[in-house]
Amino acid sequence: MNKINWNFNNTYSCLSDSFKEKINPIPVINPELILLNNTLADDLNLDFSKVTNKELSEIFSGNLLPNGSNSIAQAYAGHQFGHFTMLGDGRAVLLGEHVSKKNKKYDIQLKGSGKTAFSRNGDGRAALGPMLREYIISEAMNYLNIPTTRSLAVVKTGENVLREKNLQGAILTRVASSHIRVGTFQYVSARQNFEELNILFNYTLERHYPEIKNTENPALKLLERLIGKQCDLIINWMRVGFIHGVMNTDNMTVSGETIDYGPCAFMDIYDPKTVFSSIDKMGRYAYCNQPAIAKWNLARFAECLIPLIDKDSNKAIEIATRKIDSFEKQYEEKWMIMMKNKLGLFNSEEGDRSLILDLLTWMHQKKADYTNTFCNLMDLGPKTKVIYNDVNFVNWKKRWKERVLKNDNTIKKSIDLMRKNNPLFIPRNHIVEEVLASAEQGSLEPLKNFLDILKDPYTEQQNTSKFQSPPNSNKKYETFCGT
Ligand code: AMP
Ligand code: MG
């Protein structure tokens, strides 16, 4: 496989055996490449032009290992819906770390690659629908300018996977700046081995935060960094109405990238309590709970770092608690900035907060579409919506326009700010389902067309009203785990 210019420099697989299982992907019968992300391949400096589709199918199914790879399943743990469990890659393998021309390092992982030591009762496989879904939504997130893992390829395996019924099997190639999770720290921490904790800690600093290595208290700095990164991430999710759906600690990266697109979905109608995941009966991971859960997860991360923060554990707990408690204030401040950006507001004026809250309350009461309401303010939404003739909205809009005039900046700058922060296109649930259904029937054109639209979510495009409209039916959208 010298025909592809892979540039592997595998460091995680060099860590001791307690961090991973050395395992190859389990071969599949009849792999068929159905999606390849050429734009991402270019970013990674990967040239596939000298290889046939057949060879690519063999590679992205795990049947053929790329030169220089060193395939492993990573060990991790996690709090799932609040309960601690030992986990690990039960249906994924890390092929290795590829270094791009810009000297950036990327994990190349196959998801759905067969059983590992961490599979528990699972079959190690994945179904086509969920892998395509992860491809669509992770790529959409990337083009919405939200940190995320990426999707390089999807291969059909030619094998069935048994869920409630028989489904077509598939493997997704996931690209991430790393797969180190809060749960990876929890795994090491639960083993109560200080040396291993130190190894993971130093590895993480080297890989993601080298600039804090020589600071006075690097462990505390790492906590501070992750609080900042995760706060920014959640703010971005809230900005576009993204609901992750399964914010377990094993699904939170230390790089600050969104990971694991399982039961996630985008909100159409604005309702802070929105939950899509069928198993999230209590609404633990509802839209409005995401910041609180992020803080909860960060507290679990802080617990792992206690021995590294100070030898005196009481002192370490006190310092870490103070840091964790700074999350709310930071979130509040960043949330205000984000909402002001969505409304094109510069500087701070009295009444800004109530102006924002009044709009959200109106959207909630009137069941307005979250994305399209901001599009309406930019004069870019679908034109026929009578909801925006509502007298309360018209009055609110008057107040907003008066406030915009108080900006210490030009109207053009204000519009530019809104355009950068309010997407016209999100992967709307009913469209996602529609293109997935076609793909499962063998027709990939609708999915590819949808991906093209999602590549430019902040720009007007031709003939796209279908993609900007919320669903006609009021039927509750439900997503499923165990995919
Ligand atoms: P997830 O819900 O994808 O975050 O997965 C949670 C845990 O369950 C991880 O340890 C996965 O590797 C494992 N898992 C999920 N699906 C399967 C499967 N089909 N076979 C084996 N392990 C799985
Ligand atoms: Mg996961």
Tab-separated table of C-alpha atoms in Angstrom, residues 161-361:
chain	number	residue	atom	x	y	z
A	161	VAL	CA	-25.749	-6.495	11.440
A	162	LEU	CA	-28.585	-7.565	13.639
A	163	ARG	CA	-30.311	-4.796	15.584
A	164	GLU	CA	-34.117	-4.836	15.968
A	165	LYS	CA	-33.921	-6.224	12.456
A	166	ASN	CA	-31.172	-7.054	9.999
A	167	LEU	CA	-29.404	-3.966	8.716
A	168	GLN	CA	-26.588	-3.364	6.248
A	169	GLY	CA	-23.219	-3.185	7.983
A	170	ALA	CA	-20.836	-0.264	7.470
A	171	ILE	CA	-17.557	1.188	8.691
A	172	LEU	CA	-16.852	4.876	9.137
A	173	THR	CA	-13.327	6.298	9.031
A	174	ARG	CA	-13.220	8.937	11.722
A	175	VAL	CA	-10.520	11.576	11.914
A	176	ALA	CA	-9.847	13.363	15.190
A	177	SER	CA	-7.118	15.492	16.666
A	178	SER	CA	-7.090	12.668	19.226
A	179	HIS	CA	-9.497	10.267	20.899
A	180	ILE	CA	-8.414	11.104	24.432
A	181	ARG	CA	-11.575	11.538	26.443
A	182	VAL	CA	-12.453	12.672	29.947
A	183	GLY	CA	-13.234	8.969	30.265
A	184	THR	CA	-9.646	8.064	29.370
A	185	PHE	CA	-8.501	9.961	32.460
A	186	GLN	CA	-11.256	8.319	34.487
A	187	TYR	CA	-10.077	4.907	33.343
A	188	VAL	CA	-6.513	5.571	34.474
A	189	SER	CA	-7.668	7.262	37.648
A	190	ALA	CA	-9.869	4.286	38.588
A	191	ARG	CA	-6.819	2.031	38.345
A	192	GLN	CA	-5.202	4.160	41.063
A	193	ASN	CA	-1.823	4.015	39.419
A	194	PHE	CA	-0.105	7.380	39.785
A	195	GLU	CA	2.564	6.551	37.236
A	196	GLU	CA	-0.015	5.792	34.537
A	197	LEU	CA	-1.891	8.959	35.373
A	198	ASN	CA	1.303	10.924	34.949
A	199	ILE	CA	1.977	9.254	31.600
A	200	LEU	CA	-1.481	10.102	30.260
A	201	PHE	CA	-1.248	13.629	31.638
A	202	ASN	CA	2.134	14.297	30.016
A	203	TYR	CA	0.990	12.677	26.792
A	204	THR	CA	-2.065	14.953	26.700
A	205	LEU	CA	0.001	18.069	27.347
A	206	GLU	CA	2.498	17.130	24.660
A	207	ARG	CA	-0.231	16.420	22.149
A	208	HIS	CA	-2.753	19.159	22.826
A	209	TYR	CA	-1.420	21.784	25.182
A	210	PRO	CA	2.406	21.936	24.889
A	211	GLU	CA	2.362	25.629	25.776
A	212	ILE	CA	1.315	24.900	29.377
A	213	LYS	CA	3.989	22.288	30.081
A	214	ASN	CA	6.268	24.719	31.860
A	215	THR	CA	3.689	26.662	33.799
A	216	GLU	CA	3.599	26.732	37.585
A	217	ASN	CA	0.809	24.183	37.967
A	218	PRO	CA	0.264	22.444	34.602
A	219	ALA	CA	-2.502	20.157	35.907
A	220	LEU	CA	-4.520	23.126	37.106
A	221	LYS	CA	-3.796	24.891	33.826
A	222	LEU	CA	-5.031	21.839	31.911
A	223	LEU	CA	-8.264	21.930	33.882
A	224	GLU	CA	-8.611	25.629	33.150
A	225	ARG	CA	-7.971	25.042	29.436
A	226	LEU	CA	-10.535	22.286	29.184
A	227	ILE	CA	-13.122	24.356	31.025
A	228	GLY	CA	-12.530	27.111	28.461
A	229	LYS	CA	-12.627	24.749	25.468
A	230	GLN	CA	-15.729	22.880	26.566
A	231	CYS	CA	-17.476	26.117	27.451
A	232	ASP	CA	-16.763	27.444	23.941
A	233	LEU	CA	-17.945	24.175	22.445
A	234	ILE	CA	-21.272	24.149	24.271
A	235	ILE	CA	-21.813	27.805	23.372
A	236	ASN	CA	-21.362	26.824	19.728
A	237	TRP	CA	-23.858	23.982	20.098
A	238	MET	CA	-26.370	26.356	21.676
A	239	ARG	CA	-25.760	28.879	18.904
A	240	VAL	CA	-26.914	26.498	16.168
A	241	GLY	CA	-29.440	24.479	18.198
A	242	PHE	CA	-27.382	21.290	18.331
A	243	ILE	CA	-28.313	18.685	20.918
A	244	HIS	CA	-25.611	16.068	21.431
A	245	GLY	CA	-27.950	13.672	23.175
A	246	VAL	CA	-25.419	11.514	24.987
A	247	MET	CA	-22.985	13.732	26.843
A	248	ASN	CA	-21.439	10.914	28.832
A	249	THR	CA	-17.894	11.575	30.026
A	250	ASP	CA	-16.547	9.056	27.518
A	251	ASN	CA	-18.048	11.234	24.799
A	252	MET	CA	-16.200	14.391	25.865
A	253	THR	CA	-12.755	14.933	24.352
A	254	VAL	CA	-9.822	16.704	25.990
A	255	SER	CA	-9.137	18.374	22.642
A	256	GLY	CA	-12.497	20.169	22.802
A	257	GLU	CA	-13.856	18.552	19.646
A	258	THR	CA	-17.431	17.295	19.423
A	259	ILE	CA	-17.344	13.498	19.306
A	260	ASP	CA	-19.746	10.577	18.897
A	261	TYR	CA	-22.706	11.452	16.788
A	262	GLY	CA	-25.185	8.930	18.118
A	263	PRO	CA	-28.618	10.206	19.054
A	264	CYS	CA	-27.736	13.849	18.355
A	265	ALA	CA	-30.010	16.129	16.353
A	266	PHE	CA	-30.721	19.777	15.605
A	267	MET	CA	-33.660	21.597	17.134
A	268	ASP	CA	-36.253	23.007	14.718
A	269	ILE	CA	-38.892	24.578	16.974
A	270	TYR	CA	-37.311	26.505	19.829
A	271	ASP	CA	-37.910	24.736	23.103
A	272	PRO	CA	-35.150	24.677	25.733
A	273	LYS	CA	-36.358	21.304	27.022
A	274	THR	CA	-35.950	19.586	23.656
A	275	VAL	CA	-34.706	15.998	23.868
A	276	PHE	CA	-34.554	13.673	20.859
A	277	SER	CA	-32.924	10.576	22.302
A	278	SER	CA	-35.458	7.837	22.998
A	279	ILE	CA	-33.561	6.610	26.053
A	280	ASP	CA	-33.143	10.032	27.684
A	281	LYS	CA	-36.432	9.805	29.548
A	282	MET	CA	-35.483	12.322	32.237
A	283	GLY	CA	-34.112	14.877	29.800
A	284	ARG	CA	-30.650	14.756	31.366
A	285	TYR	CA	-29.110	15.798	28.038
A	286	ALA	CA	-31.829	18.242	26.934
A	287	TYR	CA	-30.801	21.372	25.009
A	288	CYS	CA	-30.941	23.633	28.062
A	289	ASN	CA	-29.075	21.153	30.291
A	290	GLN	CA	-25.985	20.958	28.091
A	291	PRO	CA	-23.997	23.635	29.973
A	292	ALA	CA	-24.807	22.101	33.365
A	293	ILE	CA	-23.822	18.641	32.148
A	294	ALA	CA	-20.601	19.972	30.666
A	295	LYS	CA	-19.768	21.392	34.085
A	296	TRP	CA	-20.647	18.073	35.728
A	297	ASN	CA	-18.360	16.229	33.308
A	298	LEU	CA	-15.576	18.734	33.900
A	299	ALA	CA	-15.885	18.090	37.634
A	300	ARG	CA	-15.283	14.383	36.909
A	301	PHE	CA	-12.200	15.419	34.933
A	302	ALA	CA	-11.012	17.589	37.825
A	303	GLU	CA	-11.341	14.628	40.197
A	304	CYS	CA	-8.873	12.680	38.062
A	305	LEU	CA	-6.350	15.504	38.197
A	306	ILE	CA	-6.404	15.953	41.996
A	307	PRO	CA	-3.162	14.003	42.650
A	308	LEU	CA	-1.397	16.127	40.038
A	309	ILE	CA	-2.683	19.483	41.242
A	310	ASP	CA	-1.244	19.304	44.758
A	311	LYS	CA	0.282	16.681	47.037
A	312	ASP	CA	-2.091	17.850	49.727
A	313	SER	CA	-5.369	16.456	48.424
A	314	ASN	CA	-7.535	18.794	50.511
A	315	LYS	CA	-5.742	21.749	49.065
A	316	ALA	CA	-6.006	20.277	45.541
A	317	ILE	CA	-9.754	19.728	45.941
A	318	GLU	CA	-10.237	23.267	47.133
A	319	ILE	CA	-8.343	24.778	44.189
A	320	ALA	CA	-10.017	22.501	41.636
A	321	THR	CA	-13.488	23.209	43.050
A	322	ARG	CA	-12.894	26.913	42.706
A	323	LYS	CA	-11.910	26.441	39.074
A	324	ILE	CA	-14.938	24.267	38.333
A	325	ASP	CA	-17.195	26.812	39.994
A	326	SER	CA	-15.931	29.471	37.617
A	327	PHE	CA	-17.693	27.632	34.765
A	328	GLU	CA	-21.108	29.295	35.204
A	329	LYS	CA	-19.806	32.843	35.114
A	330	GLN	CA	-17.641	32.105	32.098
A	331	TYR	CA	-20.563	30.420	30.373
A	332	GLU	CA	-22.933	33.329	31.118
A	333	GLU	CA	-20.475	35.852	29.715
A	334	LYS	CA	-19.745	33.842	26.594
A	335	TRP	CA	-23.436	33.102	26.082
A	336	MET	CA	-24.242	36.833	26.133
A	337	ILE	CA	-21.551	37.499	23.544
A	338	MET	CA	-22.822	34.644	21.374
A	339	MET	CA	-26.432	35.861	21.494
A	340	LYS	CA	-25.367	39.439	20.825
A	341	ASN	CA	-23.418	38.189	17.813
A	342	LYS	CA	-26.538	36.432	16.547
A	343	LEU	CA	-28.420	39.714	16.851
A	344	GLY	CA	-25.654	41.881	15.407
A	345	LEU	CA	-25.157	43.848	18.609
A	346	PHE	CA	-21.902	45.578	19.467
A	347	ASN	CA	-21.000	47.212	22.776
A	348	SER	CA	-23.137	46.727	25.879
A	349	GLU	CA	-26.354	48.564	26.521
A	350	GLU	CA	-28.755	48.349	29.396
A	351	GLY	CA	-31.596	46.072	28.411
A	352	ASP	CA	-29.533	43.807	26.133
A	353	ARG	CA	-30.222	40.803	28.282
A	354	SER	CA	-33.972	41.322	28.383
A	355	LEU	CA	-34.021	41.989	24.644
A	356	ILE	CA	-32.436	38.574	24.087
A	357	LEU	CA	-34.591	36.765	26.634
A	358	ASP	CA	-37.771	38.335	25.239
A	359	LEU	CA	-36.976	36.978	21.797
A	360	LEU	CA	-36.330	33.485	23.178
A	361	THR	CA	-39.565	33.619	25.180
